[in-house]
PDB file of C-alpha atoms in Angstrom:
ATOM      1  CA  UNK A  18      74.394 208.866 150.264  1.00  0.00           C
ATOM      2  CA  UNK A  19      77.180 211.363 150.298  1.00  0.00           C
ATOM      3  CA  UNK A  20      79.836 209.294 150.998  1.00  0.00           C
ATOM      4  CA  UNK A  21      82.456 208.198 148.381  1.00  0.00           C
ATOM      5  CA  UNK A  22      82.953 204.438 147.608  1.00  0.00           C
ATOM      6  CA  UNK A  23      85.722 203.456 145.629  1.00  0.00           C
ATOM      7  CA  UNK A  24      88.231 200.412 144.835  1.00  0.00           C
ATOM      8  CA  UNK A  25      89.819 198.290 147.730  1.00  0.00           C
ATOM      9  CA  UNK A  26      93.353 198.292 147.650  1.00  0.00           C
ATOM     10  CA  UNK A  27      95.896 196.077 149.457  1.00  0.00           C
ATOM     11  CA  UNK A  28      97.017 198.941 151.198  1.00  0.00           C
ATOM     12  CA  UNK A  29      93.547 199.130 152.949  1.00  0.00           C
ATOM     13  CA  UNK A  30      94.468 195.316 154.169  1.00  0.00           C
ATOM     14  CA  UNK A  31      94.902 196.456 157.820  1.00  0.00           C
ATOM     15  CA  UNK A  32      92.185 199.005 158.518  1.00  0.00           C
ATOM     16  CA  UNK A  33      89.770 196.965 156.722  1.00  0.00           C
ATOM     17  CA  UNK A  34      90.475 194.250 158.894  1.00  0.00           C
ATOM     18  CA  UNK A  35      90.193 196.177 162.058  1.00  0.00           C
ATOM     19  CA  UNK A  36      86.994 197.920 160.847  1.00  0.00           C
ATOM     20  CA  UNK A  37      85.373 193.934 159.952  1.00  0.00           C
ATOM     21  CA  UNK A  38      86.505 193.360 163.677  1.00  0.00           C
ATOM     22  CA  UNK A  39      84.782 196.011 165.229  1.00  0.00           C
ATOM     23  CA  UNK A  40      81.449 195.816 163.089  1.00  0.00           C
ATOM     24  CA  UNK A  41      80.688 191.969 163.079  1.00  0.00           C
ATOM     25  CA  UNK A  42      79.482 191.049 166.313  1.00  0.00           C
ATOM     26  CA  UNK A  43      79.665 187.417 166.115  1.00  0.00           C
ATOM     27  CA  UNK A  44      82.643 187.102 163.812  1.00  0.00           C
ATOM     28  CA  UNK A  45      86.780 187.954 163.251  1.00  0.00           C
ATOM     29  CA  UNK A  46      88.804 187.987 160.773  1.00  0.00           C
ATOM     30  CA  UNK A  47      92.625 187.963 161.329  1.00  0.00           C
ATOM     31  CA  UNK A  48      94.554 190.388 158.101  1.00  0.00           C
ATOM     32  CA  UNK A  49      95.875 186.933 157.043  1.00  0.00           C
ATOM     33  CA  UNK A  50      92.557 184.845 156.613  1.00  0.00           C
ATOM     34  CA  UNK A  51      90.953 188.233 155.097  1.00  0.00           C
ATOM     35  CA  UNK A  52      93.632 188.614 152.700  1.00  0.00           C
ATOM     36  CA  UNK A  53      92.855 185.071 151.338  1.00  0.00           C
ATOM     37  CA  UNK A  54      89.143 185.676 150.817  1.00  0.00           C
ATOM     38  CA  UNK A  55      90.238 188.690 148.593  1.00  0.00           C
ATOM     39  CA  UNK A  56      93.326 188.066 146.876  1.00  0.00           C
ATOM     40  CA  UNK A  57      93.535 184.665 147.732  1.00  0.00           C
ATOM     41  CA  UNK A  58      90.567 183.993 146.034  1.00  0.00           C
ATOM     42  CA  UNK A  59      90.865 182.086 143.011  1.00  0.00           C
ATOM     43  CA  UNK A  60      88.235 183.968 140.845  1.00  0.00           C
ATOM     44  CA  UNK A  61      89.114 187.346 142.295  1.00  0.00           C
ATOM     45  CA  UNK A  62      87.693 190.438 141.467  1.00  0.00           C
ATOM     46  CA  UNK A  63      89.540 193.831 142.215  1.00  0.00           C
ATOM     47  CA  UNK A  64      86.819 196.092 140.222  1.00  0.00           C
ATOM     48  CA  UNK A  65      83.853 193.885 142.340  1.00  0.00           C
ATOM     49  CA  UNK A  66      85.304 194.651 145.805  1.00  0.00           C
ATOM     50  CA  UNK A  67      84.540 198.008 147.297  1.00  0.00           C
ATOM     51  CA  UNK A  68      85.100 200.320 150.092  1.00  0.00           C
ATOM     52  CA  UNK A  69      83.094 203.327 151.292  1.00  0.00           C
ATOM     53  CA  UNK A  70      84.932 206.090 153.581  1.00  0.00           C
ATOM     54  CA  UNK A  71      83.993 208.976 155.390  1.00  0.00           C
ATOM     55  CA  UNK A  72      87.466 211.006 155.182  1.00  0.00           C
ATOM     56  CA  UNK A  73      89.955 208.544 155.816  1.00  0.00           C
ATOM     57  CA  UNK A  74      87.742 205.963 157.990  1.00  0.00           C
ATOM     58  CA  UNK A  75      86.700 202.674 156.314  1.00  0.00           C
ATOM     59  CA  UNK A  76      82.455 202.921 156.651  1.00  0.00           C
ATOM     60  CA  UNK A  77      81.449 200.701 154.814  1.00  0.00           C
ATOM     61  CA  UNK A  78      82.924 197.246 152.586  1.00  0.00           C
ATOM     62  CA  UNK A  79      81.716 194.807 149.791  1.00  0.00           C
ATOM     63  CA  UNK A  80      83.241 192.453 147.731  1.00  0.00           C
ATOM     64  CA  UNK A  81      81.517 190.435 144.778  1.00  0.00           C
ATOM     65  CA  UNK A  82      82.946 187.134 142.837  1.00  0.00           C
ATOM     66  CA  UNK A  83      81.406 185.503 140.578  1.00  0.00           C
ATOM     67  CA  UNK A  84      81.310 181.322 140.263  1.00  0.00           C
ATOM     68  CA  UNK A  85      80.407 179.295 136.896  1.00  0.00           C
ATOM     69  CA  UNK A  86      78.492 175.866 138.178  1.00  0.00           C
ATOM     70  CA  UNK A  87      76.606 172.968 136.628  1.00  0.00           C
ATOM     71  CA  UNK A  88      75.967 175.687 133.791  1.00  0.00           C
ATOM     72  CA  UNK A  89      74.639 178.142 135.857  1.00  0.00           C
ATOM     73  CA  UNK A  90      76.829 181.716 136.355  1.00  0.00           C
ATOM     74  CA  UNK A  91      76.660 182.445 140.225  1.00  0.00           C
ATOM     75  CA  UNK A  92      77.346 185.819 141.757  1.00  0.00           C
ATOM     76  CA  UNK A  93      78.172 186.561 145.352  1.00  0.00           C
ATOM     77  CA  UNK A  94      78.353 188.752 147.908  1.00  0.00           C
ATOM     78  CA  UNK A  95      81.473 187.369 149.682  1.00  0.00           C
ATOM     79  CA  UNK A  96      81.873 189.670 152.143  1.00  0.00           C
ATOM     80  CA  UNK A  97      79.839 192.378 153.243  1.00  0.00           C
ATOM     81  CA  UNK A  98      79.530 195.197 156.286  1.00  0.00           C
ATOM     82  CA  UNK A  99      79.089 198.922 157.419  1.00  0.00           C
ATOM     83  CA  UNK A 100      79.928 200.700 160.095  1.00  0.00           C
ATOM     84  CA  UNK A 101      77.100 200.915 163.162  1.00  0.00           C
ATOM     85  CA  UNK A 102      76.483 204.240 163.288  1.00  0.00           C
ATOM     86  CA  UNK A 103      76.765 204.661 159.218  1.00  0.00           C
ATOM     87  CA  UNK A 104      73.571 202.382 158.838  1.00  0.00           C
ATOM     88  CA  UNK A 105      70.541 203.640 157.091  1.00  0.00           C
ATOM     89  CA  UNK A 106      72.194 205.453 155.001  1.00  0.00           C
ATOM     90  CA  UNK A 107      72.110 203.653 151.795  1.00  0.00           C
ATOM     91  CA  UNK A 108      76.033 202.664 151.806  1.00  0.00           C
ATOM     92  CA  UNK A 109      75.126 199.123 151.630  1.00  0.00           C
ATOM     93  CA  UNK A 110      72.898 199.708 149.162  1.00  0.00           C
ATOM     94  CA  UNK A 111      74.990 202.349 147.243  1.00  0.00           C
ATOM     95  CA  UNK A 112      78.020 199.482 147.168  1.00  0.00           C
ATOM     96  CA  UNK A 113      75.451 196.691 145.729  1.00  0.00           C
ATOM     97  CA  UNK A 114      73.987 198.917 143.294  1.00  0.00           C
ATOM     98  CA  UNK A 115      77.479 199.268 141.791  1.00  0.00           C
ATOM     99  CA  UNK A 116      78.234 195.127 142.194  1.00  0.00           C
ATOM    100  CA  UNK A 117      74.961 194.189 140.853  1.00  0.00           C
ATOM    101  CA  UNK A 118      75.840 196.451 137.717  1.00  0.00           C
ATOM    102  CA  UNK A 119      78.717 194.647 137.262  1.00  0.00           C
ATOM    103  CA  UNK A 120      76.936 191.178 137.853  1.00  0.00           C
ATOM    104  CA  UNK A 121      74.838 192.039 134.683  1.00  0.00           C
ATOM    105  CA  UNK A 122      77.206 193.241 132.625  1.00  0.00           C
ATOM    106  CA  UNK A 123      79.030 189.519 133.078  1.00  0.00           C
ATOM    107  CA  UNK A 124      75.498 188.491 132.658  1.00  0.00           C
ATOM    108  CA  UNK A 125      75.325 186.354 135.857  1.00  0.00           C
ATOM    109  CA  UNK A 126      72.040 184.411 136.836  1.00  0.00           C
ATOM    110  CA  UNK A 127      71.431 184.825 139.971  1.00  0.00           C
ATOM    111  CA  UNK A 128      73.167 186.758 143.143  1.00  0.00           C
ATOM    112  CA  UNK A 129      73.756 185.059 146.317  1.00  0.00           C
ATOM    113  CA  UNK A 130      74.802 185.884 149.966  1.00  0.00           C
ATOM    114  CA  UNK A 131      78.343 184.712 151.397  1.00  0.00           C
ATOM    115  CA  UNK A 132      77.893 180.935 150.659  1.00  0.00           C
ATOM    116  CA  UNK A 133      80.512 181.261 148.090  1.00  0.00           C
ATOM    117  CA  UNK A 134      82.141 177.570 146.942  1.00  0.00           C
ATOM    118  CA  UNK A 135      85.885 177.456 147.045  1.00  0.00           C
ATOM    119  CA  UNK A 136      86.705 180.332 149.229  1.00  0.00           C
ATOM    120  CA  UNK A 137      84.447 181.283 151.771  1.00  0.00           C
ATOM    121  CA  UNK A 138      84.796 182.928 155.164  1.00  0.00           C
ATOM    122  CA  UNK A 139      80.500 181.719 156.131  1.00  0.00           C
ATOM    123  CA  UNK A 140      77.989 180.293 154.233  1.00  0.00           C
ATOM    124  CA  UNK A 141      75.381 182.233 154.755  1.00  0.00           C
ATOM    125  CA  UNK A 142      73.575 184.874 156.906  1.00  0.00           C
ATOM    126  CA  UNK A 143      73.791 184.140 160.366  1.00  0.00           C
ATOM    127  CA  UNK A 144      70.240 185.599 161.488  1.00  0.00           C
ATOM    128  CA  UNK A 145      71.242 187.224 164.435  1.00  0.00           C
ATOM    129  CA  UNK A 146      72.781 189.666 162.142  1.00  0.00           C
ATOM    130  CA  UNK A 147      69.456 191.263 161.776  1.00  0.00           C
ATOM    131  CA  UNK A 148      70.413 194.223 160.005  1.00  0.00           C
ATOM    132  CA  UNK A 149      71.709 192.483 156.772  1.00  0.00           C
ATOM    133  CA  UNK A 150      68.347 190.140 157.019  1.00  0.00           C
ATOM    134  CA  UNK A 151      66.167 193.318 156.406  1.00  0.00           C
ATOM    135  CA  UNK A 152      68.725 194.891 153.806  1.00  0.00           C
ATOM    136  CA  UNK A 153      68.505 191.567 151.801  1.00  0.00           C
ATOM    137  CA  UNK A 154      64.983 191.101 151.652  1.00  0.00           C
ATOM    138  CA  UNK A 155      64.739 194.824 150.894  1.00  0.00           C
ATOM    139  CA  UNK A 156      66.741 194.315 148.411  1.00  0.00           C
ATOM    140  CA  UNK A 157      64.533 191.006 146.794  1.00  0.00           C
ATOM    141  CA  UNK A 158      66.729 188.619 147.859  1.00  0.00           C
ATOM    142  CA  UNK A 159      64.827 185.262 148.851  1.00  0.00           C
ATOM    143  CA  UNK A 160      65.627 183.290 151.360  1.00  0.00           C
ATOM    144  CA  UNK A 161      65.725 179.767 150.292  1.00  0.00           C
ATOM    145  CA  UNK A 162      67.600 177.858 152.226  1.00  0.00           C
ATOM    146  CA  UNK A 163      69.695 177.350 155.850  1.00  0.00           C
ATOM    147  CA  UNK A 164      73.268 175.506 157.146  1.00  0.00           C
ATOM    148  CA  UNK A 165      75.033 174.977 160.002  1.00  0.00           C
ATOM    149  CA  UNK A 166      78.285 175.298 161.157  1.00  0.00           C
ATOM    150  CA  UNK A 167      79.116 172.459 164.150  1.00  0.00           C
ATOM    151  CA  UNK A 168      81.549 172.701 166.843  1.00  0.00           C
ATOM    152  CA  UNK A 169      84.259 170.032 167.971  1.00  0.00           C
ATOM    153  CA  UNK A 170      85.771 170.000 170.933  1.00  0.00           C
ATOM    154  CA  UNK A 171      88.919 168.696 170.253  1.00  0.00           C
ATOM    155  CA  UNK A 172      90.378 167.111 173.673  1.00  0.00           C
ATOM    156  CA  UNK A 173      88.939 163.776 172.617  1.00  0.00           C
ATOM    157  CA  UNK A 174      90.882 160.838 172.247  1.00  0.00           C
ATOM    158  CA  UNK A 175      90.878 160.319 167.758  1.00  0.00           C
ATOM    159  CA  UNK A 176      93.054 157.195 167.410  1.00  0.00           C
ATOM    160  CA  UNK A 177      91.618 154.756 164.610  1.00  0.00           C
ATOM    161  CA  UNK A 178      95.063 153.024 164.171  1.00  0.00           C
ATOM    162  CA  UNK A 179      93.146 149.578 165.250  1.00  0.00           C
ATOM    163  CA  UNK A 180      90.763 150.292 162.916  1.00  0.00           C
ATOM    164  CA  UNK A 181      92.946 150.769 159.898  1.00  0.00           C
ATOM    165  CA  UNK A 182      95.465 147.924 160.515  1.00  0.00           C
ATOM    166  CA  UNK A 183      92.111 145.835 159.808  1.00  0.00           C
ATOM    167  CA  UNK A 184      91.716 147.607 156.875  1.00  0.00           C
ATOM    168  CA  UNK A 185      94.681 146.727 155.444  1.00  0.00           C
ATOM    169  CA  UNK A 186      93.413 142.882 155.126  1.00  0.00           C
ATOM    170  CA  UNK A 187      91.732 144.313 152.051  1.00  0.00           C
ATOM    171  CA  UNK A 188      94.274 145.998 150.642  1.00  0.00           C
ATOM    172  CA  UNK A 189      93.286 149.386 152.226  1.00  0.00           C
ATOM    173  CA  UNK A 190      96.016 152.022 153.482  1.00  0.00           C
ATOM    174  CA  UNK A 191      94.805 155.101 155.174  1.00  0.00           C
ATOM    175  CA  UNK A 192      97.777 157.566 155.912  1.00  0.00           C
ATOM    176  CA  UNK A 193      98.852 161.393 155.407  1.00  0.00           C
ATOM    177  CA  UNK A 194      99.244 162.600 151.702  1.00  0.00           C
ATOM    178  CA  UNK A 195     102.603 163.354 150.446  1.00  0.00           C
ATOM    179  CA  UNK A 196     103.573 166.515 148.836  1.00  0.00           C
ATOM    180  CA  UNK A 197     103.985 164.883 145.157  1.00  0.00           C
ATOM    181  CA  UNK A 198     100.319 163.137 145.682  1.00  0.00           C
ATOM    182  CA  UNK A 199      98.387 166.568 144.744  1.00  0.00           C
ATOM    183  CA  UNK A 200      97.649 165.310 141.060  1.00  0.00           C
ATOM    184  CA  UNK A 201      96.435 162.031 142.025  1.00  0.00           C
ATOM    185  CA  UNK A 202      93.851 163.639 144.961  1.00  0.00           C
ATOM    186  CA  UNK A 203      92.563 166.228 141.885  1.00  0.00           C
ATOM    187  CA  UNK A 204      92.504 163.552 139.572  1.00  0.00           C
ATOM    188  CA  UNK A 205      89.944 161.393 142.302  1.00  0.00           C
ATOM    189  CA  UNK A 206      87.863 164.527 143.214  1.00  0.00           C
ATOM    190  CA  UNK A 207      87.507 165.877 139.152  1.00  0.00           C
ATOM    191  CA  UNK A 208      84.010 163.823 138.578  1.00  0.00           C
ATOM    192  CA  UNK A 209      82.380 163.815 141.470  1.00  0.00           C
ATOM    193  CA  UNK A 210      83.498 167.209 143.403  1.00  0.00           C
ATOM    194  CA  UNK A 211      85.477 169.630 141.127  1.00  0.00           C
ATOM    195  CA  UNK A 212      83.979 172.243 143.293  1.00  0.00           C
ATOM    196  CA  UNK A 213      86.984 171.455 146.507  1.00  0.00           C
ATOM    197  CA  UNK A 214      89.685 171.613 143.572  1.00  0.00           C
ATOM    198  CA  UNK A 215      90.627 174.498 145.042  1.00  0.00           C
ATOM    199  CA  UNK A 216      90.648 173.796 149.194  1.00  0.00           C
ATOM    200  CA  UNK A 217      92.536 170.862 148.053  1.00  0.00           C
ATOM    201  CA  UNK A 218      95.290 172.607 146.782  1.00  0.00           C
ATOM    202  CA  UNK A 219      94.863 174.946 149.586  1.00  0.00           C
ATOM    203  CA  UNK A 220      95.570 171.743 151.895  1.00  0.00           C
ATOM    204  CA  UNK A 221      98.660 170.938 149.784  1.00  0.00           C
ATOM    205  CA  UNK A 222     100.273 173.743 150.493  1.00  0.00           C
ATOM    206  CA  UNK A 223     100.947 173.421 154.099  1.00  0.00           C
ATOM    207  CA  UNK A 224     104.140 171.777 155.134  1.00  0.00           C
ATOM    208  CA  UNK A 225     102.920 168.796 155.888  1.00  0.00           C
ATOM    209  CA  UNK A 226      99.740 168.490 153.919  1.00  0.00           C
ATOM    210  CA  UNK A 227      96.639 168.993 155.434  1.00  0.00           C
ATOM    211  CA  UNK A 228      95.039 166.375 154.039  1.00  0.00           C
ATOM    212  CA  UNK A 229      94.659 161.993 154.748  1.00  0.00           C
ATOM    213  CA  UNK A 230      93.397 159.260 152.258  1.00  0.00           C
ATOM    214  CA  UNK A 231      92.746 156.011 151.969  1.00  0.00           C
ATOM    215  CA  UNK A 232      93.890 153.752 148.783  1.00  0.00           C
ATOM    216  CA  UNK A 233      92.686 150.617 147.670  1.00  0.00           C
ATOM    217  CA  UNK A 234      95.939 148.743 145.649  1.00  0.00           C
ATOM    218  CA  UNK A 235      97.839 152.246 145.679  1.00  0.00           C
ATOM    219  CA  UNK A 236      94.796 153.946 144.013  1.00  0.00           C
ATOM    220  CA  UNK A 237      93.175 156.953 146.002  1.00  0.00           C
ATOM    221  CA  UNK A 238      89.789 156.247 146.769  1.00  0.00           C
ATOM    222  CA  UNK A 239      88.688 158.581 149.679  1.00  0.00           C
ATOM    223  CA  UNK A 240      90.166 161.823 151.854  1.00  0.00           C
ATOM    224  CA  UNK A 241      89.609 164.186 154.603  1.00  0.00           C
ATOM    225  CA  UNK A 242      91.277 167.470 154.658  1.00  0.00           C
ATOM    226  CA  UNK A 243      91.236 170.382 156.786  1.00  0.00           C
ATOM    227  CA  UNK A 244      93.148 174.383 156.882  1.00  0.00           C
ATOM    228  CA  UNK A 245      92.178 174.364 153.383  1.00  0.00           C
ATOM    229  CA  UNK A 246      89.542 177.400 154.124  1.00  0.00           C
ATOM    230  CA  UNK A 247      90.075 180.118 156.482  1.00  0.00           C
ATOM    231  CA  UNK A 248      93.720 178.770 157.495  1.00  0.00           C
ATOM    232  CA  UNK A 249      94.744 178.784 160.607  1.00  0.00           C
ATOM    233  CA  UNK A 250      90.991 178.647 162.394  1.00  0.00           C
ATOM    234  CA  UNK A 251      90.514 174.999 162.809  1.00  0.00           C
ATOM    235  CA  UNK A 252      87.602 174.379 159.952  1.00  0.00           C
ATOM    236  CA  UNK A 253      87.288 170.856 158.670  1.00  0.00           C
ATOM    237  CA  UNK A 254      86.429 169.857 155.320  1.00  0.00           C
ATOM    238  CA  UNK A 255      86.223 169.076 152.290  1.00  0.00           C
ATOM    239  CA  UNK A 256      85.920 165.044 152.818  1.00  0.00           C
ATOM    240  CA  UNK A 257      84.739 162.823 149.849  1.00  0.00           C
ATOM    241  CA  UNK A 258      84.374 158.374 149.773  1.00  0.00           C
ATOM    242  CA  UNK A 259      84.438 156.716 146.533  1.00  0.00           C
ATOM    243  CA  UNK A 260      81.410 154.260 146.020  1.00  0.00           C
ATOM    244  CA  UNK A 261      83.376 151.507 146.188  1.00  0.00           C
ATOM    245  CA  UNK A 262      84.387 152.060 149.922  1.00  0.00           C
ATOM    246  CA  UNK A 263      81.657 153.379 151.383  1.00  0.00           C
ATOM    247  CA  UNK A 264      80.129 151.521 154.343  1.00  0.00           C
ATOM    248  CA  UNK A 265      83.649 150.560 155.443  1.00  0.00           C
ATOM    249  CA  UNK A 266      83.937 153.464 158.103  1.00  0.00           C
ATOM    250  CA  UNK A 267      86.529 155.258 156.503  1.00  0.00           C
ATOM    251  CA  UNK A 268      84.771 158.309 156.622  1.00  0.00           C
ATOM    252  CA  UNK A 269      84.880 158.599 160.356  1.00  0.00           C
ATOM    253  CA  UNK A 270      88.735 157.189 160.383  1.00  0.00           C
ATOM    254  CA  UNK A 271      89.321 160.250 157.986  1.00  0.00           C
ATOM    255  CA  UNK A 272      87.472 162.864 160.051  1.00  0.00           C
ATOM    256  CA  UNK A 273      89.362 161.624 163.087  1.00  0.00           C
ATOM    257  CA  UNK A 274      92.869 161.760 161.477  1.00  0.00           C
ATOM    258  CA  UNK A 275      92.334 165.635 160.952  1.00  0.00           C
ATOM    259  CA  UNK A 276      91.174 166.060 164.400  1.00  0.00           C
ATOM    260  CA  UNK A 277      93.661 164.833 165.752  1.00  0.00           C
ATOM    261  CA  UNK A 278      96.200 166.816 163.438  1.00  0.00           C
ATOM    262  CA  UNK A 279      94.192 169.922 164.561  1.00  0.00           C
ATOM    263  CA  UNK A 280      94.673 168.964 168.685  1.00  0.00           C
ATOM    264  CA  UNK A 281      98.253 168.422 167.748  1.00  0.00           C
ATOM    265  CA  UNK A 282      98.217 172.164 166.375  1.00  0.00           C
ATOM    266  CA  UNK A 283      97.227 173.657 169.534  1.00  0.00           C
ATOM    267  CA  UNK A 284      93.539 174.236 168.694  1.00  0.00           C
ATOM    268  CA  UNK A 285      90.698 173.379 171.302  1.00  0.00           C
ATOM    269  CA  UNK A 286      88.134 173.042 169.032  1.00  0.00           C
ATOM    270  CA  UNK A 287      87.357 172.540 165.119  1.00  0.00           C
ATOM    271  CA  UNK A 288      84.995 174.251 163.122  1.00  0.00           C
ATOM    272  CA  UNK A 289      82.825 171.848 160.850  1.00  0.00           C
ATOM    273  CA  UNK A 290      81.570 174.082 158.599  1.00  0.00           C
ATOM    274  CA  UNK A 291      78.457 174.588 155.783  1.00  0.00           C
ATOM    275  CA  UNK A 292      77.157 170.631 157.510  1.00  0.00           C
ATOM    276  CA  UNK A 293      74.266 168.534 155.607  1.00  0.00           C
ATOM    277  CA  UNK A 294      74.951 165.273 157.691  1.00  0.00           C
ATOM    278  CA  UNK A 295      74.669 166.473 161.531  1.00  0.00           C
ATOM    279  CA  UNK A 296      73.867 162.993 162.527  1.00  0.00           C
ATOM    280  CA  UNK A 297      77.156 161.523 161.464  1.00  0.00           C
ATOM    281  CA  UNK A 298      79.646 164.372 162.439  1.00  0.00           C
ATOM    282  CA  UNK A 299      77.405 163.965 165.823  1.00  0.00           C
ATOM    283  CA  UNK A 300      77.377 160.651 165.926  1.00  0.00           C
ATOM    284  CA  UNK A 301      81.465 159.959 165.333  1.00  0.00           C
ATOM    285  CA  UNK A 302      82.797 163.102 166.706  1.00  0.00           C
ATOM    286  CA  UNK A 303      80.533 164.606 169.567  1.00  0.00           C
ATOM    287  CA  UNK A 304      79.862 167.532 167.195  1.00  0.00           C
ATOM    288  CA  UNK A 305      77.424 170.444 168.529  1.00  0.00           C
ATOM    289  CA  UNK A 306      75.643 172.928 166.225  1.00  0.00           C
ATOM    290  CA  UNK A 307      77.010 175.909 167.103  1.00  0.00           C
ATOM    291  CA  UNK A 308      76.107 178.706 164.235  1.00  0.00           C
ATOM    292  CA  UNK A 309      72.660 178.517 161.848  1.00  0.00           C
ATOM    293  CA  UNK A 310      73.107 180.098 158.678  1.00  0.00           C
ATOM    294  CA  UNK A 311      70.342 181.451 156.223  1.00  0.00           C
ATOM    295  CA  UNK A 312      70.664 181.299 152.514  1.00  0.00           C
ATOM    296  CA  UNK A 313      69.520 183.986 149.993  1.00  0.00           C
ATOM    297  CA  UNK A 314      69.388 184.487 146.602  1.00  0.00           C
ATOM    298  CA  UNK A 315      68.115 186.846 143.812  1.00  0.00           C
ATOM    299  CA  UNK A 316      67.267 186.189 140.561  1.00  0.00           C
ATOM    300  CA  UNK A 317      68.959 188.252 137.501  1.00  0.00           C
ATOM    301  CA  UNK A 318      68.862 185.956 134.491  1.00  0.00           C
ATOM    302  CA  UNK A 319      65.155 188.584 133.497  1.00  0.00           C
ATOM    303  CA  UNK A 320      67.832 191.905 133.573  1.00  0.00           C
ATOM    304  CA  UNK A 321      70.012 190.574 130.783  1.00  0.00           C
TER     305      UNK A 321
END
C-alpha cells in the first residue's frame, strides 16, 4: 500500500463528504450530519480518525472512538469507506492497522463495527455492502448479532389528544419539554439509560426541543425524543417509560407526538432506527423494516 494516510482535518469536511457520497451506495451524508459524527461526537478522537489520499483525492477514510460501558472499554469503527476502484489494496486495512494500534494502547476490550452508542450515523453493517463483510471477517471480526432500521411514513393522522385528556384523571400530563426541563429529563434517564445522555441533550438543543414527556404530579416519568442523532434526517429515538407507567399507552402517545412534530417539519417519512420491538413500532405506527444491519465484533482484551 503506497498510498499515504494521515490525520483528518476540518478542512477535509467538504471533500470527505462528497467522497462518502459517491462511495456508499445505499447511504448519504450531508457536511452537516458528518461533521457531528466527527467533531460532534462527544468522545471524539482527532488522532483515531484517518484519511488516505492519492495526490490530493480523498481514497480512502476511517474514524475510531472509543466508549466505556457496564465496565467494559468499547472501540469502534464509526465510520468507514474507500474509494471503488482503490479496493484491494490494503487501504482499509492499512487505516485499521493504525486504529487498532491505538485501541491497544488505550487498552480497549473489544472492537466493534459502526453501532456506536451516543452518536451514530448506522448500527451496523448493512450486508449488501459486501465488500466491508469480507474485509471484517478477514480481519477476525465475528459477527454476532443483527438490527433493523424501520421506516414511517409519516402522512398518517398522530393525534392522541383524546387519549391524554384521559390521562390527566390520574394526574398524568403529556406535553413538549421546555428549554429549562433538560436537568430533570437527565436526572429520569441517569439509572436506567445513561447511555441517551447525550441524544438528549442533542434534542435540547433545538429551538423548540425535540423531545415530549409525560409527568405524574409534576415528576417526569417517561419521554420520546427525536433529531437527537443524525439531525435533520427524520430518525426517532431515544424513548424510555418508567415502571410505574407502563401499560398505560404512553409509549405509543409519545412516539406519535414526535411524528407528528416530524410531518410538521416537512419530512415524509421517519427513520426508526437500531429497533428491538418491531411488533410495537408496527403495531402503533404502520412501521416497515426497511434496512437489516449486521453486528461485528473482535476481541482485544488477549493483546494487552
Amino acid at each position: 500500500m503506497n498510498y499515504p494516510i494521515t490525520l483528518y482535518s476540518p478542512k477535509d469536511l467538504s471533500r470527505l463528504s462528497a467522497f462518502l457520497n459517491a462511495n456508499w451506495q445505499h447511504d448519504s451524508i450531508s457536511e452537516t450530519v458528518l461533521r457531528e459524527k466527527l467533531e460532534g461526537d462527544p468522545h471524539w478522537m482527532p488522532e483515531a480518525t484517518f484519511i488516505c489520499k492519492d495526490g490530493d483525492k480523498i481514497i480512502g477514510f476511517m474514524q475510531g472512538v472509543i466508549r466505556d460501558i457496564s465496565e467494559t472499554r468499547y472501540a469502534y469503527i464509526k465510520l468507514m469507506a474507500v474509494d471503488e476502484a482503490y479496493r484491494r489494496n490494503g487501504i482499509a486495512s492499512a487505516m485499521y492497522e493504525k486504529l487498532e494500534a491505538i485501541f491497544i494502547e488505550q487498552k480497549a476490550d473489544v472492537v466493534r463495527i459502526y453501532d456506536v452508542p451516543l452518536n451514530y450515523f448506522m448500527p451496523g453493517i448493512d450486508p449488501r455492502y459486501t465488500a466491508a463483510l469480507c474485509w471484517a471477517m478477514r480481519k477476525g471480526f465475528k459477527r454476532f448479532g443483527d438490527t433493523s432500521n424501520l421506516l414511517v411514513d409519516l402522512n398518517q393522522n398522530w393525534d392522541m389528544s383524546k387519549k391524554e385528556l384521559a390521562l390527566q384523571a390520574n394526574n398524568i400530563v403529556v406535553r413538549r419539554a421546555k428549554p429549562d426541563e433538560e436537568q430533570a429529563v437527565l436526572e429520569f434517564i441517569k439509572d436506567e439509560w445513561l447511555l441517551w445522555n447525550n441524544e438528549v441533550k442533542m434534542a435540547f438543543q433545538d429551538e423548540l426541543p425535540s423531545i415530549h414527556i409525560a409527568l405524574l404530579n409534576g415528576q417526569v416519568k417517561a419521554f420520546s425524543a427525536h433529531n437527537a442523532n443524525n439531525k435533520g434526517t427524520g430518525w426517532f429515538g431515544p424513548m424510555g417509560t418508567h415502571p410505574d407507567l407502563r401499560g398505560k399507552g404512553l409509549g405509543a402517545i409519545l412516539l406519535k407526538r414526535c411524528l407528528q412534530d416530524m410531518k410538521e417539519m416537512g419530512l415524509s417519512h421517519s427513520i426508526i432506527p437500531w429497533v428491538g420491538p418491531i411488533d410495537f413500532y408496527s403495531q402503533i405506527a404502520n412501521a416497515l423494516v426497511d434496512r437489516v444491519f449486521w453486528r461485528y465484533e473482535k476481541k482485544l482484551c488477549s493483546k494487552h
